[in-house]
Amino acid sequence: MEDCIIYNNNSGGSPDGDEENPWEWEELRNREWDRKLQEMSNMCSVELTNATIDRHDVPYLDEAFLQWFSCFQFVFHEERWRRFSVALQDAYSENVALIVEDTFEEQLKLEAILFSEAFPKQRQQLARGLLIQVWRGVAPKSAPWYAKSAQLIQDIDACCFMKRLIDARSMINCDPLLLPYNDIAAAVDGFINGYFEDETAWSPYVEGDLIYRLFAEGFIPIAISIDISKRNKRLLIPKMHKDRLCLVPLDIIMTRKGKKVAKELRITIDTAFNKVVTGIVQQHGENWMYPEMQDAFNRMHYHRHRHEAGNTYLHSVEVWKGSELVAGEIGVYTSVTGFHTLPSSGTFQMYALGAILHFQGIELWDLGMAIPYKHDLGAQAVTRAEFIELFQQAKAKPRVVEVPERFRNCKDSVELLNSFSVEQRRRCTTMEDVTP
């Protein structure tokens, strides 16, 4: 959406800012987990109160299943990879598995034991139990998404998928495979240099940290759903288009019809992210916005401090008519997807966002893949290599993405668009003056 990488959550005032937000409630629960886990780490013993024994065989999984298919070095998250390798070794060191009840308290105990050196036998049995649960498609979900056990479940699940893929002698018609452990910048170089024929990579991981890193390198991540060996799996599909439509905000072509509704509408930034996501799904259906992607996006926005996001931020743009949300979109450096429920509200949103980006000094607006209405707005196609060069230059210029202060308390958006129109006319006059 922008070259801006400085975040400010005071961006115009949300008409519904006092309503409860489920993601803020989840963060309160996360803090409770952190506190109790810290207390538990100081205990001499941890007793599981609800665990069952399972003596079934488990399929053989090897972390090499992931390494074989990846053409990039593993250079990130070394400690996480070590935990995954140790857990697999532990799982095959025992013939008895412990299956822990999927409750907050019991999963806390699992976390404390599974990553401790103090309880080797229990640790091995729990690792085996977790592997069995993931393979059967009944992995526990009570731990926070960032917990070590949740990361381990993601790794085991990815490995299970790769095994099923190998056993079925199937393949994913995308290339390359990208993992949380890979250098994403190396993948970009591969696309630019023509090592990959298509525009899409793929990953069995739908998780926020990876999505943030993909956005930060110029990918647009979406998702697909596939079935393999009677099991459904969501795959992340990072897209690196051969051509991208880009626009200098000041160059946007505005029509009277789109500007006319400015007297009825207001625009805000980052005041109702979860409602924008809901609006997108309500208008377009799940499409690629599966529940896993919805959860990942919401957590990327509301729990950003728990992600390794660097200088990348996931924003929402909201358009209000009174207290009703009538349009919105989400994006990072790119306008990713959006919705509208009121005629011309989507067009107004583009005009108003263009004005905001301009007044904040942002000169690269990535509109993604080619769609006719984007050309009508004045967007121009650039090649993949040209886009990445422009993108890297834009990222090096920190900006604030928020409604400029002078427009925040306006009852509508007339002044915003009028001021923007003045800037456009001034630019045209300047260009005429310098034309020989």
Short mmCIF file of C-alpha atoms in Angstrom, two decimals:
data_model
loop_
_atom_site.label_atom_id
_atom_site.label_comp_id
_atom_site.label_asym_id
_atom_site.label_seq_id
_atom_site.Cartn_x
_atom_site.Cartn_y
_atom_site.Cartn_z
CA MET A 1 0.00 0.00 0.00
CA GLU A 2 2.85 2.37 0.69
CA ASP A 3 6.52 2.93 1.14
CA CYS A 4 5.74 3.97 4.68
CA ILE A 5 7.14 1.93 7.49
CA ILE A 6 6.24 3.99 10.54
CA TYR A 7 2.99 3.09 12.24
CA ASN A 8 0.59 5.37 14.05
CA ASN A 9 -2.74 4.12 15.33
CA ASN A 10 -4.30 7.56 15.79
CA SER A 11 -5.52 8.01 12.25
CA GLY A 12 -8.76 9.84 12.09
CA GLY A 13 -10.92 8.41 14.83
CA SER A 14 -13.13 5.37 14.48
CA PRO A 15 -16.88 5.86 14.81
CA ASP A 16 -17.00 2.51 16.59
CA GLY A 17 -13.72 2.70 18.49
CA ASP A 18 -15.31 1.72 21.81
CA GLU A 19 -16.65 -1.64 20.64
CA GLU A 20 -15.05 -4.82 21.92
CA ASN A 21 -12.39 -6.31 19.69
CA PRO A 22 -11.92 -10.10 19.90
CA TRP A 23 -8.25 -9.80 18.97
CA GLU A 24 -7.60 -7.47 21.88
CA TRP A 25 -9.28 -9.99 24.16
CA GLU A 26 -7.04 -12.68 22.70
CA GLU A 27 -4.01 -10.58 23.59
CA LEU A 28 -5.18 -10.43 27.21
CA ARG A 29 -5.28 -14.22 27.16
CA ASN A 30 -1.82 -14.28 25.62
CA ARG A 31 -0.47 -12.22 28.50
CA GLU A 32 -2.03 -14.63 30.97
CA TRP A 33 -0.26 -17.49 29.16
CA ASP A 34 3.07 -15.65 29.35
CA ARG A 35 2.65 -14.98 33.07
CA LYS A 36 1.67 -18.52 34.00
CA LEU A 37 4.36 -20.06 31.81
CA GLN A 38 6.97 -17.95 33.58
CA GLU A 39 5.66 -19.11 36.95
CA MET A 40 5.68 -22.72 35.81
CA SER A 41 9.30 -22.47 34.65
CA ASN A 42 10.33 -21.97 38.28
CA MET A 43 8.55 -25.11 39.51
CA CYS A 44 10.45 -28.28 40.39
CA SER A 45 7.78 -30.52 38.89
CA VAL A 46 4.82 -30.24 36.55
CA GLU A 47 1.99 -32.77 36.76
CA LEU A 48 -0.39 -33.48 33.89
CA THR A 49 -3.91 -34.03 35.21
CA ASN A 50 -5.69 -34.96 31.98
CA ALA A 51 -3.56 -37.09 29.66
CA THR A 52 -4.32 -40.37 27.91
CA ILE A 53 -1.93 -43.09 26.76
CA ASP A 54 -1.75 -43.99 23.07
CA ARG A 55 0.28 -46.98 21.84
CA HIS A 56 -0.48 -46.71 18.14
CA ASP A 57 2.29 -46.62 15.58
CA VAL A 58 3.13 -43.32 13.97
CA PRO A 59 4.33 -42.69 10.40
CA TYR A 60 7.97 -41.89 9.97
CA LEU A 61 8.59 -38.20 9.52
CA ASP A 62 11.93 -36.65 8.71
CA GLU A 63 12.78 -32.96 8.68
CA ALA A 64 14.61 -33.76 5.45
CA PHE A 65 11.18 -33.90 3.77
CA LEU A 66 11.19 -30.11 3.98
CA GLN A 67 14.86 -29.69 3.12
CA TRP A 68 14.69 -31.87 -0.01
CA PHE A 69 12.04 -29.71 -1.67
CA SER A 70 13.50 -26.33 -0.77
CA CYS A 71 16.07 -24.85 -3.13
CA PHE A 72 17.11 -22.16 -0.64
CA GLN A 73 19.39 -22.31 2.36
CA PHE A 74 17.97 -22.52 5.88
CA VAL A 75 19.26 -19.27 7.38
CA PHE A 76 16.44 -18.15 9.71
CA HIS A 77 15.00 -19.47 13.00
CA GLU A 78 17.83 -21.85 13.85
CA GLU A 79 16.50 -22.43 17.37
CA ARG A 80 13.02 -23.24 16.11
CA TRP A 81 14.47 -25.75 13.62
CA ARG A 82 16.52 -27.32 16.41
CA ARG A 83 13.38 -27.74 18.54
CA PHE A 84 11.62 -29.40 15.62
CA SER A 85 14.50 -31.82 15.02
CA VAL A 86 14.72 -32.70 18.73
CA ALA A 87 10.95 -33.25 18.94
CA LEU A 88 11.05 -35.72 16.03
CA GLN A 89 13.94 -37.58 17.64
CA ASP A 90 12.04 -37.68 20.94
CA ALA A 91 8.87 -38.93 19.27
CA TYR A 92 10.65 -41.99 17.89
CA SER A 93 12.54 -42.68 21.12
CA GLU A 94 9.35 -43.89 22.84
CA ASN A 95 6.67 -46.45 22.01
CA VAL A 96 4.13 -44.85 24.31
CA ALA A 97 2.49 -41.52 23.56
CA LEU A 98 0.83 -39.09 25.95
CA ILE A 99 -2.14 -37.20 24.53
CA VAL A 100 -2.82 -34.05 26.54
CA GLU A 101 -6.28 -32.53 26.84
CA ASP A 102 -6.70 -29.46 24.66
CA THR A 103 -7.31 -26.92 27.42
CA PHE A 104 -5.43 -23.76 28.34
CA GLU A 105 -4.04 -25.18 31.58
CA GLU A 106 -3.00 -28.57 30.19
CA GLN A 107 -1.36 -27.07 27.11
CA LEU A 108 0.59 -24.78 29.43
CA LYS A 109 1.97 -27.86 31.14
CA LEU A 110 2.76 -29.47 27.78
CA GLU A 111 4.70 -26.35 26.78
CA ALA A 112 6.66 -26.36 30.04
CA ILE A 113 7.59 -30.05 29.79
CA LEU A 114 8.12 -30.38 26.04
CA PHE A 115 10.90 -27.79 25.91
CA SER A 116 12.61 -28.64 29.17
CA GLU A 117 15.57 -30.91 29.86
CA ALA A 118 14.15 -31.79 33.28
CA PHE A 119 11.54 -34.35 32.19
CA PRO A 120 13.12 -36.47 29.40
CA LYS A 121 10.70 -39.43 29.43
CA GLN A 122 7.58 -37.26 29.62
CA ARG A 123 9.02 -35.00 26.96
CA GLN A 124 9.50 -37.93 24.58
CA GLN A 125 5.99 -39.26 25.22
CA LEU A 126 4.46 -35.82 24.73
CA ALA A 127 6.38 -35.30 21.49
CA ARG A 128 5.07 -38.62 20.21
CA GLY A 129 1.55 -37.70 21.30
CA LEU A 130 1.73 -34.37 19.51
CA LEU A 131 2.96 -36.05 16.34
CA ILE A 132 0.03 -38.51 16.47
CA GLN A 133 -2.48 -35.69 16.96
CA VAL A 134 -1.14 -33.62 14.08
CA TRP A 135 -1.02 -36.63 11.74
CA ARG A 136 -4.64 -37.42 12.59
CA GLY A 137 -5.69 -33.81 11.99
CA VAL A 138 -6.67 -33.14 15.61
CA ALA A 139 -3.81 -30.93 16.76
CA PRO A 140 -4.47 -28.96 19.97
CA LYS A 141 -5.38 -25.29 19.53
CA SER A 142 -5.48 -23.87 23.05
CA ALA A 143 -1.90 -22.55 23.08
CA PRO A 144 -1.31 -19.05 21.69
CA TRP A 145 -0.28 -18.92 18.05
CA TYR A 146 3.26 -17.76 18.95
CA ALA A 147 3.90 -20.49 21.57
CA LYS A 148 6.78 -22.87 20.92
CA SER A 149 4.32 -25.76 20.86
CA ALA A 150 2.19 -23.95 18.25
CA GLN A 151 5.28 -23.43 16.09
CA LEU A 152 6.17 -27.10 16.52
CA ILE A 153 2.66 -28.08 15.41
CA GLN A 154 3.11 -25.95 12.28
CA ASP A 155 6.41 -27.69 11.52
CA ILE A 156 5.01 -31.19 12.11
CA ASP A 157 1.95 -30.35 10.01
CA ALA A 158 4.15 -29.13 7.15
CA CYS A 159 6.22 -32.30 7.38
CA CYS A 160 3.06 -34.46 7.41
CA PHE A 161 1.86 -32.69 4.28
CA MET A 162 5.17 -33.28 2.51
CA LYS A 163 5.04 -36.98 3.43
CA ARG A 164 1.50 -37.32 2.07
CA LEU A 165 2.60 -35.52 -1.08
CA ILE A 166 5.53 -37.92 -1.51
CA ASP A 167 3.44 -41.01 -0.75
CA ALA A 168 0.77 -39.92 -3.25
CA ARG A 169 3.46 -39.18 -5.85
CA SER A 170 1.88 -35.79 -6.32
CA MET A 171 3.33 -32.34 -6.77
CA ILE A 172 2.31 -28.72 -6.35
CA ASN A 173 2.16 -26.88 -9.64
CA CYS A 174 4.07 -23.88 -8.27
CA ASP A 175 7.75 -23.22 -7.83
CA PRO A 176 9.66 -22.60 -5.59
CA LEU A 177 8.79 -23.92 -2.13
CA LEU A 178 9.29 -21.23 0.52
CA LEU A 179 9.64 -21.98 4.23
CA PRO A 180 9.97 -19.79 7.34
CA TYR A 181 13.62 -20.83 7.41
CA ASN A 182 14.47 -19.55 3.92
CA ASP A 183 15.98 -16.28 2.75
CA ILE A 184 13.05 -14.67 0.92
CA ALA A 185 15.29 -12.12 -0.79
CA ALA A 186 17.05 -15.01 -2.54
CA ALA A 187 13.69 -16.12 -3.92
CA VAL A 188 13.08 -12.63 -5.31
CA ASP A 189 16.44 -12.77 -7.08
CA GLY A 190 15.43 -16.14 -8.52
CA PHE A 191 12.24 -14.69 -9.99
CA ILE A 192 14.02 -11.63 -11.39
CA ASN A 193 16.73 -13.76 -13.00
CA GLY A 194 14.22 -16.09 -14.62
CA TYR A 195 14.99 -19.22 -12.61
CA PHE A 196 11.25 -19.76 -12.07
CA GLU A 197 8.87 -19.76 -15.01
CA ASP A 198 5.62 -18.86 -13.29
CA GLU A 199 4.56 -16.04 -10.96
CA THR A 200 3.80 -18.09 -7.87
CA ALA A 201 5.72 -19.79 -5.09
CA TRP A 202 4.09 -21.94 -2.41
CA SER A 203 4.41 -22.83 1.25
CA PRO A 204 2.70 -25.26 3.62
CA TYR A 205 3.00 -22.58 6.32
CA VAL A 206 0.20 -20.03 6.73
CA GLU A 207 1.73 -17.95 9.50
CA GLY A 208 2.16 -14.26 10.14
CA ASP A 209 5.94 -14.00 10.45
CA LEU A 210 6.43 -15.58 7.03
CA ILE A 211 3.68 -13.46 5.48
CA TYR A 212 5.30 -10.31 6.88
CA ARG A 213 8.66 -11.28 5.37
CA LEU A 214 7.02 -12.02 2.02
CA PHE A 215 5.30 -8.63 1.95
CA ALA A 216 8.58 -6.96 2.90
CA GLU A 217 10.26 -8.39 -0.21
CA GLY A 218 7.48 -7.48 -2.66
CA PHE A 219 5.40 -10.67 -2.77
CA ILE A 220 1.60 -10.63 -2.55
CA PRO A 221 0.63 -13.70 -0.47
CA ILE A 222 -2.74 -15.36 -1.03
CA ALA A 223 -3.88 -18.91 -0.21
CA ILE A 224 -5.39 -21.98 -1.83
CA SER A 225 -7.07 -25.07 -0.43
CA ILE A 226 -6.17 -28.56 -1.64
CA ASP A 227 -6.97 -32.15 -0.68
CA ILE A 228 -4.27 -34.78 -0.47
CA SER A 229 -4.84 -38.33 0.82
CA LYS A 230 -8.31 -37.33 2.07
CA ARG A 231 -6.89 -34.46 4.11
CA ASN A 232 -7.54 -30.80 3.42
CA LYS A 233 -4.65 -28.37 3.59
CA ARG A 234 -4.36 -24.61 3.13
CA LEU A 235 -1.26 -23.53 1.26
CA LEU A 236 0.22 -20.07 1.16
CA ILE A 237 0.74 -18.85 -2.41
CA PRO A 238 3.13 -15.87 -2.60
CA LYS A 239 2.77 -14.12 -5.97
CA MET A 240 5.53 -12.23 -7.74
CA HIS A 241 3.79 -10.87 -10.83
CA LYS A 242 5.73 -10.45 -14.06
CA ASP A 243 4.14 -7.01 -14.38
CA ARG A 244 2.84 -4.79 -11.59
CA LEU A 245 0.55 -1.80 -11.83
CA CYS A 246 2.00 1.16 -9.97
CA LEU A 247 0.77 4.69 -9.49
CA VAL A 248 2.20 7.93 -8.20
CA PRO A 249 -0.66 9.02 -5.90
CA LEU A 250 -0.73 12.53 -7.35
CA ASP A 251 -1.32 11.02 -10.81
CA ILE A 252 -4.60 9.34 -9.90
CA ILE A 253 -7.41 10.25 -12.32
CA MET A 254 -10.47 11.43 -10.41
CA THR A 255 -13.99 11.79 -11.80
CA ARG A 256 -16.78 14.02 -10.56
CA LYS A 257 -18.89 11.01 -9.65
CA GLY A 258 -16.24 9.58 -7.36
CA LYS A 259 -15.56 12.96 -5.74
CA LYS A 260 -19.23 13.80 -5.29
CA VAL A 261 -19.74 11.32 -2.43
CA ALA A 262 -16.93 12.94 -0.40
CA LYS A 263 -19.50 15.10 1.39
CA GLU A 264 -21.13 11.94 2.79
CA LEU A 265 -18.07 9.85 3.67
CA ARG A 266 -15.05 9.85 5.97
CA ILE A 267 -11.82 7.89 5.69
CA THR A 268 -9.73 6.50 8.55
CA ILE A 269 -6.61 4.37 8.82
CA ASP A 270 -6.13 1.40 11.17
CA THR A 271 -9.28 1.92 13.25
CA ALA A 272 -11.31 -1.21 12.38
CA PHE A 273 -9.00 -3.76 10.78
CA ASN A 274 -11.00 -6.81 11.84
CA LYS A 275 -14.22 -5.30 10.47
CA VAL A 276 -12.55 -4.64 7.13
CA VAL A 277 -11.47 -8.29 6.95
CA THR A 278 -15.04 -9.33 7.76
CA GLY A 279 -16.39 -7.00 5.08
CA ILE A 280 -14.03 -8.47 2.48
CA VAL A 281 -15.19 -12.01 3.25
CA GLN A 282 -18.86 -10.98 3.28
CA GLN A 283 -18.58 -9.42 -0.17
CA HIS A 284 -16.22 -11.85 -1.92
CA GLY A 285 -16.68 -15.05 0.06
CA GLU A 286 -13.68 -16.89 1.42
CA ASN A 287 -12.14 -17.10 -2.07
CA TRP A 288 -8.50 -17.10 -0.91
CA MET A 289 -9.28 -15.40 2.40
CA TYR A 290 -9.70 -18.66 4.32
CA PRO A 291 -10.12 -18.57 8.12
CA GLU A 292 -6.39 -19.29 8.50
CA MET A 293 -5.56 -16.19 6.44
CA GLN A 294 -8.12 -14.09 8.30
CA ASP A 295 -6.60 -15.12 11.62
CA ALA A 296 -3.05 -14.53 10.39
CA PHE A 297 -3.88 -11.05 9.06
CA ASN A 298 -5.74 -10.00 12.21
CA ARG A 299 -2.89 -11.19 14.41
CA MET A 300 -0.33 -9.51 12.18
CA HIS A 301 -2.17 -6.24 12.74
CA TYR A 302 -3.29 -6.44 16.36
CA HIS A 303 -0.39 -8.52 17.73
CA ARG A 304 2.35 -7.02 15.62
CA HIS A 305 4.66 -6.71 18.65
CA ARG A 306 4.75 -10.52 18.81
CA HIS A 307 5.84 -10.89 15.18
CA GLU A 308 9.26 -10.54 13.65
CA ALA A 309 7.90 -7.86 11.35
CA GLY A 310 10.90 -5.58 11.05
CA ASN A 311 9.77 -2.29 9.53
CA THR A 312 6.72 -3.76 7.81
CA TYR A 313 3.18 -2.94 8.92
CA LEU A 314 -0.18 -4.33 7.88
CA HIS A 315 -2.72 -1.51 7.58
CA SER A 316 -6.43 -1.14 7.03
CA VAL A 317 -8.28 1.68 5.31
CA GLU A 318 -11.87 2.33 6.36
CA VAL A 319 -14.61 4.41 4.72
CA TRP A 320 -17.53 5.42 6.93
CA LYS A 321 -20.97 6.83 6.27
CA GLY A 322 -21.92 8.00 9.72
CA SER A 323 -21.15 5.02 11.94
CA GLU A 324 -21.51 2.46 9.13
CA LEU A 325 -18.44 0.91 7.52
CA VAL A 326 -19.21 1.05 3.79
CA ALA A 327 -15.82 0.29 2.23
CA GLY A 328 -12.33 -0.75 3.20
CA GLU A 329 -9.13 -2.47 2.18
CA ILE A 330 -6.02 -4.00 3.70
CA GLY A 331 -2.45 -3.77 2.54
CA VAL A 332 1.21 -3.44 3.42
CA TYR A 333 3.21 -2.00 0.54
CA THR A 334 0.46 -3.08 -1.81
CA SER A 335 -3.29 -2.61 -1.90
CA VAL A 336 -4.06 -6.30 -1.36
CA THR A 337 -7.85 -6.62 -1.30
CA GLY A 338 -10.91 -4.64 -0.30
CA PHE A 339 -14.69 -4.33 -0.37
CA HIS A 340 -17.47 -1.78 -0.71
CA THR A 341 -21.20 -1.86 0.01
CA LEU A 342 -22.23 1.61 -1.17
CA PRO A 343 -22.13 2.77 -4.82
CA SER A 344 -19.01 4.86 -5.54
CA SER A 345 -17.63 4.28 -2.02
CA GLY A 346 -14.85 2.08 -3.40
CA THR A 347 -13.90 4.73 -5.96
CA PHE A 348 -13.95 7.41 -3.26
CA GLN A 349 -11.72 5.20 -1.12
CA MET A 350 -9.09 5.08 -3.85
CA TYR A 351 -9.20 8.86 -4.31
CA ALA A 352 -9.04 9.59 -0.58
CA LEU A 353 -6.25 7.08 0.01
CA GLY A 354 -4.30 8.53 -2.91
CA ALA A 355 -4.66 11.96 -1.31
CA ILE A 356 -3.45 10.68 2.07
CA LEU A 357 -0.45 8.92 0.55
CA HIS A 358 0.46 12.07 -1.38
CA PHE A 359 0.23 14.36 1.65
CA GLN A 360 2.44 11.94 3.58
CA GLY A 361 5.11 12.13 0.89
CA ILE A 362 4.60 8.63 -0.51
CA GLU A 363 5.35 8.35 -4.22
CA LEU A 364 4.97 4.63 -4.96
CA TRP A 365 1.52 3.06 -4.75
CA ASP A 366 1.54 -0.59 -5.78
CA LEU A 367 -1.86 -1.70 -7.06
CA GLY A 368 -0.81 -5.28 -7.78
CA MET A 369 -1.98 -7.26 -10.78
CA ALA A 370 -3.49 -5.69 -13.90
CA ILE A 371 -7.25 -5.07 -13.73
CA PRO A 372 -9.00 -2.59 -16.09
CA TYR A 373 -10.28 -0.23 -13.38
CA LYS A 374 -6.71 0.28 -12.17
CA HIS A 375 -5.67 1.46 -15.62
CA ASP A 376 -8.64 3.84 -15.52
CA LEU A 377 -7.19 5.33 -12.34
CA GLY A 378 -3.95 6.07 -14.19
CA ALA A 379 -1.81 3.13 -13.04
CA GLN A 380 1.08 2.10 -15.27
CA ALA A 381 2.55 -1.37 -15.74
CA VAL A 382 6.17 -1.95 -14.76
CA THR A 383 8.22 -5.11 -15.14
CA ARG A 384 9.06 -7.31 -12.18
CA ALA A 385 12.66 -6.10 -12.08
CA GLU A 386 11.60 -2.45 -12.36
CA PHE A 387 9.06 -2.90 -9.60
CA ILE A 388 11.55 -4.47 -7.18
CA GLU A 389 13.98 -1.61 -7.78
CA LEU A 390 11.26 1.00 -7.16
CA PHE A 391 10.02 -1.00 -4.19
CA GLN A 392 13.43 -1.15 -2.50
CA GLN A 393 13.93 2.57 -3.02
CA ALA A 394 10.51 3.31 -1.53
CA LYS A 395 11.12 1.11 1.53
CA ALA A 396 14.24 3.13 2.34
CA LYS A 397 12.12 6.25 2.88
CA PRO A 398 10.23 6.05 6.19
CA ARG A 399 6.86 7.76 6.24
CA VAL A 400 3.84 7.88 8.50
CA VAL A 401 0.65 6.27 7.16
CA GLU A 402 -2.20 8.16 8.78
CA VAL A 403 -4.80 10.75 7.94
CA PRO A 404 -2.95 14.10 8.05
CA GLU A 405 -3.81 15.99 11.22
CA ARG A 406 -5.51 18.89 9.44
CA PHE A 407 -8.12 16.52 7.97
CA ARG A 408 -8.77 14.27 10.99
CA ASN A 409 -11.60 16.17 12.62
CA CYS A 410 -13.47 17.02 9.44
CA LYS A 411 -17.06 15.74 9.33
CA ASP A 412 -16.57 14.64 5.72
CA SER A 413 -13.79 14.32 3.12
CA VAL A 414 -14.54 17.35 0.97
CA GLU A 415 -11.58 19.37 2.24
CA LEU A 416 -9.24 16.38 1.79
CA LEU A 417 -10.14 15.86 -1.86
CA ASN A 418 -10.36 19.57 -2.64
CA SER A 419 -6.87 20.11 -1.25
CA PHE A 420 -5.65 17.14 -3.26
CA SER A 421 -7.24 18.53 -6.43
CA VAL A 422 -5.43 21.82 -5.84
CA GLU A 423 -2.15 19.90 -5.64
CA GLN A 424 -2.93 18.13 -8.91
CA ARG A 425 -3.74 21.40 -10.69
CA ARG A 426 -0.62 23.04 -9.30
CA ARG A 427 1.49 20.16 -10.58
CA CYS A 428 -0.12 20.42 -14.03
CA THR A 429 0.54 24.17 -14.13
CA THR A 430 4.16 23.61 -13.16
CA MET A 431 4.58 21.01 -15.89
CA GLU A 432 3.09 23.39 -18.47
CA ASP A 433 5.47 26.14 -17.38
CA VAL A 434 8.53 23.96 -17.95
CA THR A 435 7.33 22.49 -21.25
CA PRO A 436 9.38 24.03 -24.11
#
